[in-house]
CSV table of C-alpha atoms in Angstrom, one decimal:
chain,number,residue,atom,x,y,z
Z,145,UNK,CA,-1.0,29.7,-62.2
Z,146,UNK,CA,-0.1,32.8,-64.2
Z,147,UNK,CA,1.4,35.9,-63.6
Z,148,UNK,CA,-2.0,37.7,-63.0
Z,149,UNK,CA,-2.7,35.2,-59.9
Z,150,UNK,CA,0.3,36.4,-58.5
Z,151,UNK,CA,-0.9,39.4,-56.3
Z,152,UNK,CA,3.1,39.5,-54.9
Z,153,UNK,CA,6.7,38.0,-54.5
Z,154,UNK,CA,8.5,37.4,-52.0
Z,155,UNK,CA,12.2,37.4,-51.7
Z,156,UNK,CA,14.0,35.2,-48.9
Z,157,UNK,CA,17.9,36.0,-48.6
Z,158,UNK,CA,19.9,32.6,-48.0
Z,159,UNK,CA,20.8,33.6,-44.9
Z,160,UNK,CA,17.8,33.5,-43.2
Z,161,UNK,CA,16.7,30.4,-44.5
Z,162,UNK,CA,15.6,28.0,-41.3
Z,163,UNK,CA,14.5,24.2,-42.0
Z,164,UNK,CA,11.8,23.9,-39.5
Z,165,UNK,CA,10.8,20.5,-40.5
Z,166,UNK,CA,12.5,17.7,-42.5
Z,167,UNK,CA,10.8,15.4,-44.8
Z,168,UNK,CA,10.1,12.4,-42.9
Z,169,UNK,CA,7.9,9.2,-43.1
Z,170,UNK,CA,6.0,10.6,-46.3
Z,171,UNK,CA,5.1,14.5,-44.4
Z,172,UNK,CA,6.8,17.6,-46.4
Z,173,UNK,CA,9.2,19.5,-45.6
Z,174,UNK,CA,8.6,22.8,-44.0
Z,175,UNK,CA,11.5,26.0,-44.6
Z,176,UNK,CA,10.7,29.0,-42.4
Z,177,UNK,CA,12.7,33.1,-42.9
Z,178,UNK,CA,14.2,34.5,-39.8
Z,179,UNK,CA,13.0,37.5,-41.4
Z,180,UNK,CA,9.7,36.4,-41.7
Z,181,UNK,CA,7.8,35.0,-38.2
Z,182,UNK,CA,5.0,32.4,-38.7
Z,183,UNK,CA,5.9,32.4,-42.4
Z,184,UNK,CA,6.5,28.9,-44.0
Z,185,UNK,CA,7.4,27.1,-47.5
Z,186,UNK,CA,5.9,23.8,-47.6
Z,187,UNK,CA,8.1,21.7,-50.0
Z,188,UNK,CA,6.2,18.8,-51.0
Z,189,UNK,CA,8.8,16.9,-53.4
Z,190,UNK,CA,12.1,15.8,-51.6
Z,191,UNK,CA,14.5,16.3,-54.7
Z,192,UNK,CA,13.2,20.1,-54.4
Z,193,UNK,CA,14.0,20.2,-50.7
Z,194,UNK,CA,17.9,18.9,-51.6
Z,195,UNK,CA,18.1,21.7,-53.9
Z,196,UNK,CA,16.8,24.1,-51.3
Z,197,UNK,CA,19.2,22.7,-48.7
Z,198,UNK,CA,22.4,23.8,-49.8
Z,199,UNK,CA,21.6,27.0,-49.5
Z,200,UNK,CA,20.3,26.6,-45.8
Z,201,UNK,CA,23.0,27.4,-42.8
Z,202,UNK,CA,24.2,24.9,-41.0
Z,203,UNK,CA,23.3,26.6,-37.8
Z,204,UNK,CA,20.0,27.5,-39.1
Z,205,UNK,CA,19.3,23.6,-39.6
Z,206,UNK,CA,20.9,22.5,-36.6
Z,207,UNK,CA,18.9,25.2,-34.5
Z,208,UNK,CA,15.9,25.1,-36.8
Z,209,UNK,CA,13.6,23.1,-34.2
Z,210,UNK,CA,14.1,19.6,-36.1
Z,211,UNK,CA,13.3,16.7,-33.9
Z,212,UNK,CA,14.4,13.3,-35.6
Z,213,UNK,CA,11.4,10.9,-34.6
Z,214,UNK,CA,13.9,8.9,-32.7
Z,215,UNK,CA,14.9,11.5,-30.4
Z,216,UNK,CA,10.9,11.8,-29.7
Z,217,UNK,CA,10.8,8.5,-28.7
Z,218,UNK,CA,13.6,8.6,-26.3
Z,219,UNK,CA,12.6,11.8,-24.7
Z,220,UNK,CA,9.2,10.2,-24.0
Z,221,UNK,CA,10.7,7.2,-23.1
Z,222,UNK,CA,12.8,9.2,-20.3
Z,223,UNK,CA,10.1,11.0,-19.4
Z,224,UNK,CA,8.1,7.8,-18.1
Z,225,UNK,CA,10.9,6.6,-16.6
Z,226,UNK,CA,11.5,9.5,-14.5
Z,227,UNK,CA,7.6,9.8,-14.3
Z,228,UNK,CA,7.2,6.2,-13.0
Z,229,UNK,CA,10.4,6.5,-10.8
Z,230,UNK,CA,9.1,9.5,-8.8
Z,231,UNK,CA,5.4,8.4,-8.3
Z,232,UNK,CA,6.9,4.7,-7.1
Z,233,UNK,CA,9.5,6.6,-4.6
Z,234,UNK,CA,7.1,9.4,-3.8
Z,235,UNK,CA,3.7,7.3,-2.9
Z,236,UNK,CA,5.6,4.6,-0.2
Z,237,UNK,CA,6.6,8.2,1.2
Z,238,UNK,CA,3.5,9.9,1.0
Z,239,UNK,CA,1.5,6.7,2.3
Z,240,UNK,CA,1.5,7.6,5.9
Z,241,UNK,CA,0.6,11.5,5.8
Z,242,UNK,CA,-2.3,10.1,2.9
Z,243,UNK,CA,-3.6,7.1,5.2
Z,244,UNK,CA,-4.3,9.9,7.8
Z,245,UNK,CA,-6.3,12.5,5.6
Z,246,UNK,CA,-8.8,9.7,3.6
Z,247,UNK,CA,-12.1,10.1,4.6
Z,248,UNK,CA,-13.1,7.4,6.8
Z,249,UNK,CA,-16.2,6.6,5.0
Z,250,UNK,CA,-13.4,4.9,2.7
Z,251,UNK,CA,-12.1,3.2,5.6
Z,252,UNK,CA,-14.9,1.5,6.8
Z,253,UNK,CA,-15.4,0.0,2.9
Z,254,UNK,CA,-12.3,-0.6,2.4
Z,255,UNK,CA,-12.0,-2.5,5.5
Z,256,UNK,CA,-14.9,-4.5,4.6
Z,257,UNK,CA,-14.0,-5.2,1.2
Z,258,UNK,CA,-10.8,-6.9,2.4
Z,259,UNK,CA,-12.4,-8.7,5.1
Z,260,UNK,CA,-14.4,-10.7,2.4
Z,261,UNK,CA,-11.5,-11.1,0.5
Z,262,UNK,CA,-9.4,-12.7,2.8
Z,263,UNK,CA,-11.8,-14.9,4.5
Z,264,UNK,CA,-15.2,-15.5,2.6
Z,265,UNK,CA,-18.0,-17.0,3.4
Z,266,UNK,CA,-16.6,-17.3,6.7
Z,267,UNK,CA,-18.8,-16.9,10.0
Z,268,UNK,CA,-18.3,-14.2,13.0
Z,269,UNK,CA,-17.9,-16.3,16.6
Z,270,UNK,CA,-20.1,-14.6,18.6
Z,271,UNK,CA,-21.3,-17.1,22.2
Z,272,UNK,CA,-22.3,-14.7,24.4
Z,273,UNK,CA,-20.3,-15.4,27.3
Z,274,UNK,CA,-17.3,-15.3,24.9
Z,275,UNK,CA,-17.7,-12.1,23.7
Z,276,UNK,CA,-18.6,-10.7,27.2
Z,277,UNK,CA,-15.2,-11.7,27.8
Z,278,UNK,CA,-13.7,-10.5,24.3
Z,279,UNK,CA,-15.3,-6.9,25.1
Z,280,UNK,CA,-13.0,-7.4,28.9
Z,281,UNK,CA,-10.0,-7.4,27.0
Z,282,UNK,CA,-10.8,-5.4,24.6
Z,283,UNK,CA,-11.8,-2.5,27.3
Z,284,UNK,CA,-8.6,-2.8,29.1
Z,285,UNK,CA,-6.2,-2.6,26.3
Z,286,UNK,CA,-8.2,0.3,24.6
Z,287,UNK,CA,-8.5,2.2,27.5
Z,288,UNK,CA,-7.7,6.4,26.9
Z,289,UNK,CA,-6.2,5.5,23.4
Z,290,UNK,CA,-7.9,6.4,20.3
Z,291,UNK,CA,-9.6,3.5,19.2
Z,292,UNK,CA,-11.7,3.2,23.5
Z,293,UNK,CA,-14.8,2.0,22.5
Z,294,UNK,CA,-13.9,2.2,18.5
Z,295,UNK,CA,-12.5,-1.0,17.3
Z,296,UNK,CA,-14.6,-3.8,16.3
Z,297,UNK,CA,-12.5,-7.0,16.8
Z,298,UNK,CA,-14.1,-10.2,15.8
Z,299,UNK,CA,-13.2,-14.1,16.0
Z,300,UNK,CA,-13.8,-15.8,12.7
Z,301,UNK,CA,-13.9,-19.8,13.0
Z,302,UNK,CA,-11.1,-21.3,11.7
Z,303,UNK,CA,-8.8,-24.3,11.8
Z,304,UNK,CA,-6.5,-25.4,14.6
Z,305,UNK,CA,-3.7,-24.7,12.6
Z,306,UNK,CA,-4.7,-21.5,11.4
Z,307,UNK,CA,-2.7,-19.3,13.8
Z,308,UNK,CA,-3.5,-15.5,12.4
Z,309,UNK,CA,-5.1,-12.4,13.1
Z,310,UNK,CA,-4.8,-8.7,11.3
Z,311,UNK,CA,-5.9,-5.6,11.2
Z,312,UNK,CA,-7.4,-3.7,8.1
Z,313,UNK,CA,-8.8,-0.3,7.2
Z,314,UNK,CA,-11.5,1.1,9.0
Z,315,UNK,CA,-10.6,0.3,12.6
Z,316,UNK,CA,-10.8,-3.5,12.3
Z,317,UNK,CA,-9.2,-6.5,13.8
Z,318,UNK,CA,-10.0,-10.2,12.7
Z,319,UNK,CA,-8.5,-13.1,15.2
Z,320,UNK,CA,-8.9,-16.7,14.1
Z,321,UNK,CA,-10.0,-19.0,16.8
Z,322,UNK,CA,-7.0,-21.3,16.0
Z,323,UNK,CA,-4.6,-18.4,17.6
Z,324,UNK,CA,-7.1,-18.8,20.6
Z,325,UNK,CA,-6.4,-22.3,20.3
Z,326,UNK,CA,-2.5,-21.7,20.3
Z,327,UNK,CA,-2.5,-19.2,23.0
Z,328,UNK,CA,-1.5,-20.5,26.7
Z,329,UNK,CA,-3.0,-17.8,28.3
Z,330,UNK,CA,-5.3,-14.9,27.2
Z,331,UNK,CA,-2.1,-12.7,28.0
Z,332,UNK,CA,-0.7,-14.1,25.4
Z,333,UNK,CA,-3.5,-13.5,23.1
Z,334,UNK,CA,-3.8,-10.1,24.7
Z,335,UNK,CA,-0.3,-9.3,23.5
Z,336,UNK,CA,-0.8,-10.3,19.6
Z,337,UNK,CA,-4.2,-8.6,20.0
Z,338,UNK,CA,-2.7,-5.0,21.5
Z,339,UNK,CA,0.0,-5.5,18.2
Z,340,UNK,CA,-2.7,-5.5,16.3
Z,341,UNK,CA,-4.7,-2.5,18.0
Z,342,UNK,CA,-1.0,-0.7,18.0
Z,343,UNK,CA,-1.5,-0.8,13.8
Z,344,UNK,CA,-4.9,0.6,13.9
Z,345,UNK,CA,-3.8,3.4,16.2
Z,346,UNK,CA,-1.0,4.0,13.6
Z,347,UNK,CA,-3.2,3.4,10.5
Z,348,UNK,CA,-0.7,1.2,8.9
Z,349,UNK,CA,-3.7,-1.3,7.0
Z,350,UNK,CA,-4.4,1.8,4.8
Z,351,UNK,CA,-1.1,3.2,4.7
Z,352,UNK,CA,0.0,-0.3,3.4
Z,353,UNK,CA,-2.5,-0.7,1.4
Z,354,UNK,CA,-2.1,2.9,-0.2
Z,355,UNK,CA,1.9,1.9,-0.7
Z,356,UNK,CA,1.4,-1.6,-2.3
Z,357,UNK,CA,-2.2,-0.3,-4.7
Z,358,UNK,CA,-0.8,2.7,-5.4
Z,359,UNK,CA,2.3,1.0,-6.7
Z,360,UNK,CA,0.3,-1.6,-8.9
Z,361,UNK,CA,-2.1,0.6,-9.9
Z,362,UNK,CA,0.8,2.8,-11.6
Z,363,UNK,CA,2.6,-0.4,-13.2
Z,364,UNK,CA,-0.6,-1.4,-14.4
Z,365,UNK,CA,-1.8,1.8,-16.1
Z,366,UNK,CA,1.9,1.8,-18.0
Z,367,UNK,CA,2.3,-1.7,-18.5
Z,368,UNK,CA,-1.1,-2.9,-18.7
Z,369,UNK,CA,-0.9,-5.8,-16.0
Z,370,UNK,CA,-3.3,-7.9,-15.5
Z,371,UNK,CA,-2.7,-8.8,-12.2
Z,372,UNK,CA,-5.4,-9.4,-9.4
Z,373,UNK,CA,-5.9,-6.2,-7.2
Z,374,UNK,CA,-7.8,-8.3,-4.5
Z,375,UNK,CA,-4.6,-10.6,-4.2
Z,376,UNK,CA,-2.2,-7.5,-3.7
Z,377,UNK,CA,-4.9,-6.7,-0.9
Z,378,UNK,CA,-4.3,-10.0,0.8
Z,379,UNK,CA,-0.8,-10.2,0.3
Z,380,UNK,CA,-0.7,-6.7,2.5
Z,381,UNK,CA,2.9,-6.6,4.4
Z,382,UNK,CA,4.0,-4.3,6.5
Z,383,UNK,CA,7.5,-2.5,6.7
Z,384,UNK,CA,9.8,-3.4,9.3
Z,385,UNK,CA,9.3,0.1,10.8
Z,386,UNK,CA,5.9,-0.5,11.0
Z,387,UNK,CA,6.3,-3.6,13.0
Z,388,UNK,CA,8.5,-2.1,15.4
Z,389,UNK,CA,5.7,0.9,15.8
Z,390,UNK,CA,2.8,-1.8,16.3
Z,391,UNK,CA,5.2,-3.6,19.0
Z,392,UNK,CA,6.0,-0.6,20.5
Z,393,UNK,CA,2.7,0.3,20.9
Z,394,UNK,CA,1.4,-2.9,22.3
Z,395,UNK,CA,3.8,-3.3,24.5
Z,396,UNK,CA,2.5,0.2,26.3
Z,397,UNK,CA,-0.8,-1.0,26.0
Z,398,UNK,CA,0.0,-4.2,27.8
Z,399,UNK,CA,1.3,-2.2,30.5
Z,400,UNK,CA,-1.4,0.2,31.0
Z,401,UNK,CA,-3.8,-2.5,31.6
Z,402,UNK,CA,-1.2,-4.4,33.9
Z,403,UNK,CA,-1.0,-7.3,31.9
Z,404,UNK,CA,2.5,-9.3,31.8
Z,405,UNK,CA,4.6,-8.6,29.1
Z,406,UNK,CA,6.8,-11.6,29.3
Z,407,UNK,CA,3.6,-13.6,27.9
Z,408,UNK,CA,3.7,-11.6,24.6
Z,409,UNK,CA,7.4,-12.1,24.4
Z,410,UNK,CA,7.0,-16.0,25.3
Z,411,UNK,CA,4.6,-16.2,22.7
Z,412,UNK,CA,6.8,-15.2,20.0
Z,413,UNK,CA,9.6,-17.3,21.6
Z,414,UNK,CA,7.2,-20.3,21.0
Z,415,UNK,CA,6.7,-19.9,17.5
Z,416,UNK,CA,10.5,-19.2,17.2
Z,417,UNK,CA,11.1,-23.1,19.3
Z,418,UNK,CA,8.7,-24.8,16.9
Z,419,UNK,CA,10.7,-23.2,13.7
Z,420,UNK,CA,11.9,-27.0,13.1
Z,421,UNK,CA,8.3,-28.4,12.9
Z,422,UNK,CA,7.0,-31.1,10.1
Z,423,UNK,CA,6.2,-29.3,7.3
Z,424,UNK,CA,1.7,-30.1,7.5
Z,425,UNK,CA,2.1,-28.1,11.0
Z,426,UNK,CA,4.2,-24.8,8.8
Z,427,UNK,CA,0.3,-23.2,8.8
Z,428,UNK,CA,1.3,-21.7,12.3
Z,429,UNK,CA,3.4,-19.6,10.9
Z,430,UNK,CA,1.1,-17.8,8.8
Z,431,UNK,CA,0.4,-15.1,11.0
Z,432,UNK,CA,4.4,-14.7,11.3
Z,433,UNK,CA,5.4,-14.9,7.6
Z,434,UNK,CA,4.3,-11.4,7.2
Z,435,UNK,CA,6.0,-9.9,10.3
Z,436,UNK,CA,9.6,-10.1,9.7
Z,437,UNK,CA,12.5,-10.2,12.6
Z,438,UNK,CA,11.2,-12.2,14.8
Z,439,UNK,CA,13.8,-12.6,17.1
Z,440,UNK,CA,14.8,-8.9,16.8
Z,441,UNK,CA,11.7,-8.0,17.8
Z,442,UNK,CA,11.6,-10.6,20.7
Z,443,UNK,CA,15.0,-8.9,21.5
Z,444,UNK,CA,13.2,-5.2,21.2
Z,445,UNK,CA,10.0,-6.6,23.4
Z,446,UNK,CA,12.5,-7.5,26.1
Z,447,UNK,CA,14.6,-4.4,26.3
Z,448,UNK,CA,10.8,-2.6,26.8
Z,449,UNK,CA,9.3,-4.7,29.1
Z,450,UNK,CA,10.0,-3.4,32.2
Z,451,UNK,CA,9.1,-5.3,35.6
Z,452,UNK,CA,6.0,-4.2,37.2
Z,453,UNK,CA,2.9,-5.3,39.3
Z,454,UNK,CA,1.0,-7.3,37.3
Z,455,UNK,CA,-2.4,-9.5,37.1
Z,456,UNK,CA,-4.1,-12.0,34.2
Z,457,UNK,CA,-6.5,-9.7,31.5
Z,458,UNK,CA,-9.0,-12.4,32.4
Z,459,UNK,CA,-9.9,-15.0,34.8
Z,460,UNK,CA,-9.9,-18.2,34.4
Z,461,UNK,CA,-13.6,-18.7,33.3
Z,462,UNK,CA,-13.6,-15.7,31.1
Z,463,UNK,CA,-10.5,-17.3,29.2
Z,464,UNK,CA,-12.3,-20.9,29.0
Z,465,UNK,CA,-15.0,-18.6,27.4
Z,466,UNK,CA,-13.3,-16.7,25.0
Z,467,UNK,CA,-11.6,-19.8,23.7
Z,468,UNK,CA,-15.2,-21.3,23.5
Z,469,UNK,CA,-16.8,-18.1,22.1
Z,470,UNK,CA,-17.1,-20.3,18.7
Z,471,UNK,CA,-20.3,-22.2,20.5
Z,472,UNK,CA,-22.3,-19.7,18.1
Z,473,UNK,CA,-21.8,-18.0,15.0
Z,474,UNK,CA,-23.4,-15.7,12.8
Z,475,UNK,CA,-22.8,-14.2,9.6
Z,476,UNK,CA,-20.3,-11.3,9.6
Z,477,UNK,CA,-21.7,-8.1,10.7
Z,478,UNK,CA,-19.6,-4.4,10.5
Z,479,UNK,CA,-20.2,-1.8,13.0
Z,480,UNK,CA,-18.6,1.7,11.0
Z,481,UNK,CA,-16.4,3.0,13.2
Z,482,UNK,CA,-15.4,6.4,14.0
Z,483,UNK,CA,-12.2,8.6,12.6
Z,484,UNK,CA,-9.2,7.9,14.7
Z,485,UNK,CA,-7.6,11.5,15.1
């Protein structure tokens, strides 16, 4: 370059010397003029910028805008942090006022989806007289509640020892025949069944599952886990608050169709009793395991259960048929059911 190239010259004082950038990992170093806004001297050579340095303020480096690398990568590690912090504590709040607004086209699928999961291939109990009596029950519980005539409960055939039932998205209830098995009475079926409508009315299946996906779905988009979504789906627990809700709830349901509530407690006070079983019989707790307190709640179930007129939810033939409503099966069939309000 000679001096006919150069159409003019500028003169920085030293005082207004900023460094905007220092030379790091092989990048130049940028010097900007107070004086001068959007102006900039890229220094390419790093023995150049030492001689420039000198003459720079130590405010103006020190306010210049430098950011070490380092301190980028702790500021973005904070930032995650507090990301991921707030979206795990903000989603297990948000999951109830959420599980109420989804569209209930989700539900239904949803629902489905986790029915398969949990018990596939498996075949819907559907003996007429059985499920004449099934409907009986399911009439009286359901009565002027949300879910009259929108519920679809079904039997699945399982083992003797495969004392379960639960509720999932969509308005559904699944009872293994081995609780009918269990059961005494159908008032004690009645009163694990009414628990389980008592979750549907409060849609804690996709408020749980909204809390426990939503959390792994976060964890796996920042950590990259591998882990299986479908077994977070059948590993579904609900909080302790929810389990006083569902109890609470079935307890009023149980009353409203005149059906004994000591039966529902006794129930849970037999499973309690047979805590000391041989370890091939610990399947009957399955349906337990995921209901924690169980002699709290038994203790919460007898401070509600008021004495009253009662009478059995079914006769004595209609409970020899529900418990034989496995005399036919079919392949699973979903009825969509309607938004609970």
């Amino acid at each position: 370059m000679n001096e006919n190239d150069i159409q003019s010259t500028l003169h920085w004082e030293s005082s207004t010397l900023q460094v905007m950038e220092r030379p790091t990992h092989g990048r130049p170093a940028v010097i900007g003029c107070k004086n001068a806004p959007g102006a900039r001297l890229i220094i390419e050579k790093e023995s150049d910028y030492l001689a420039i340095l000198p003459l720079v303020q130590q405010k103006n480096i020190k306010h210049s805008g430098v950011i070490h690398s380092w301190r980028r990568v702790w500021l973005l590690v904070l930032a995650t942090i507090l990301l991921l912090t707030g979206l795990l504590w903000g989603i297990p709040l948000a999951a109830p006022i959420i599980a109420k607004i989804i569209p209930h086209s989700w539900d239904n699928a949803l629902g489905q989806y986790v029915i398969g999961e949990m018990v596939p291939d498996a075949e819907e109990c559907v003996y007429p007289a059985g499920q004449k009596a099934l409907e009986i029950m399911i009439s009286k519980l359901s009565k002027n509640t949300p879910i009259e005539n929108n519920v679809d409960v079904k039997v699945i055939q399982s083992g003797e020892k495969d004392i379960n039932a639960f509720a999932v998205p969509g308005n559904y209830i699944v009872i293994l025949s081995g609780l009918l098995s269990y059961a005494d009475n159908p008032d004690e079926v009645a009163g694990v069944l009414a628990h389980e409508m008592g979750h549907v009315i409060k849609h804690h299946p996709s408020e749980g599952i909204l809390r426990k996906m939503g959390i792994h779905l976060i964890l796996t988009g920042a950590f990259g886990s591998s882990a299986d979504y479908a077994s977070e789906l059948i590993h579904l627990k609900y909080t302790r608050e929810n389990e006083q809700q569902a109890d609470d709830m079935a307890v009023s349901l149980l009353k409203q169709a005149k059906v004994n509530v000591k039966h529902f407690e006794r129930f849970f006070e037999k499973i309690a009793s047979e805590g000391n079983i041989v370890e091939d019989n610990i399947e009957i707790f399955q349906y337990f395991s995921d209901h924690p307190g169980l002699l709290e709640r038994i203790q919460h179930i007898q401070k509600n259960a008021t004495l009253m007129k009662t009478e059995p939810i079914l006769t004595h033939q209609q409970w020899q048929d529900l418990k034989n409503i496995c005399k036919k099966k079919v392949p699973i069939e979903f009825k969509n059911q309607k938004e609970i309000q």
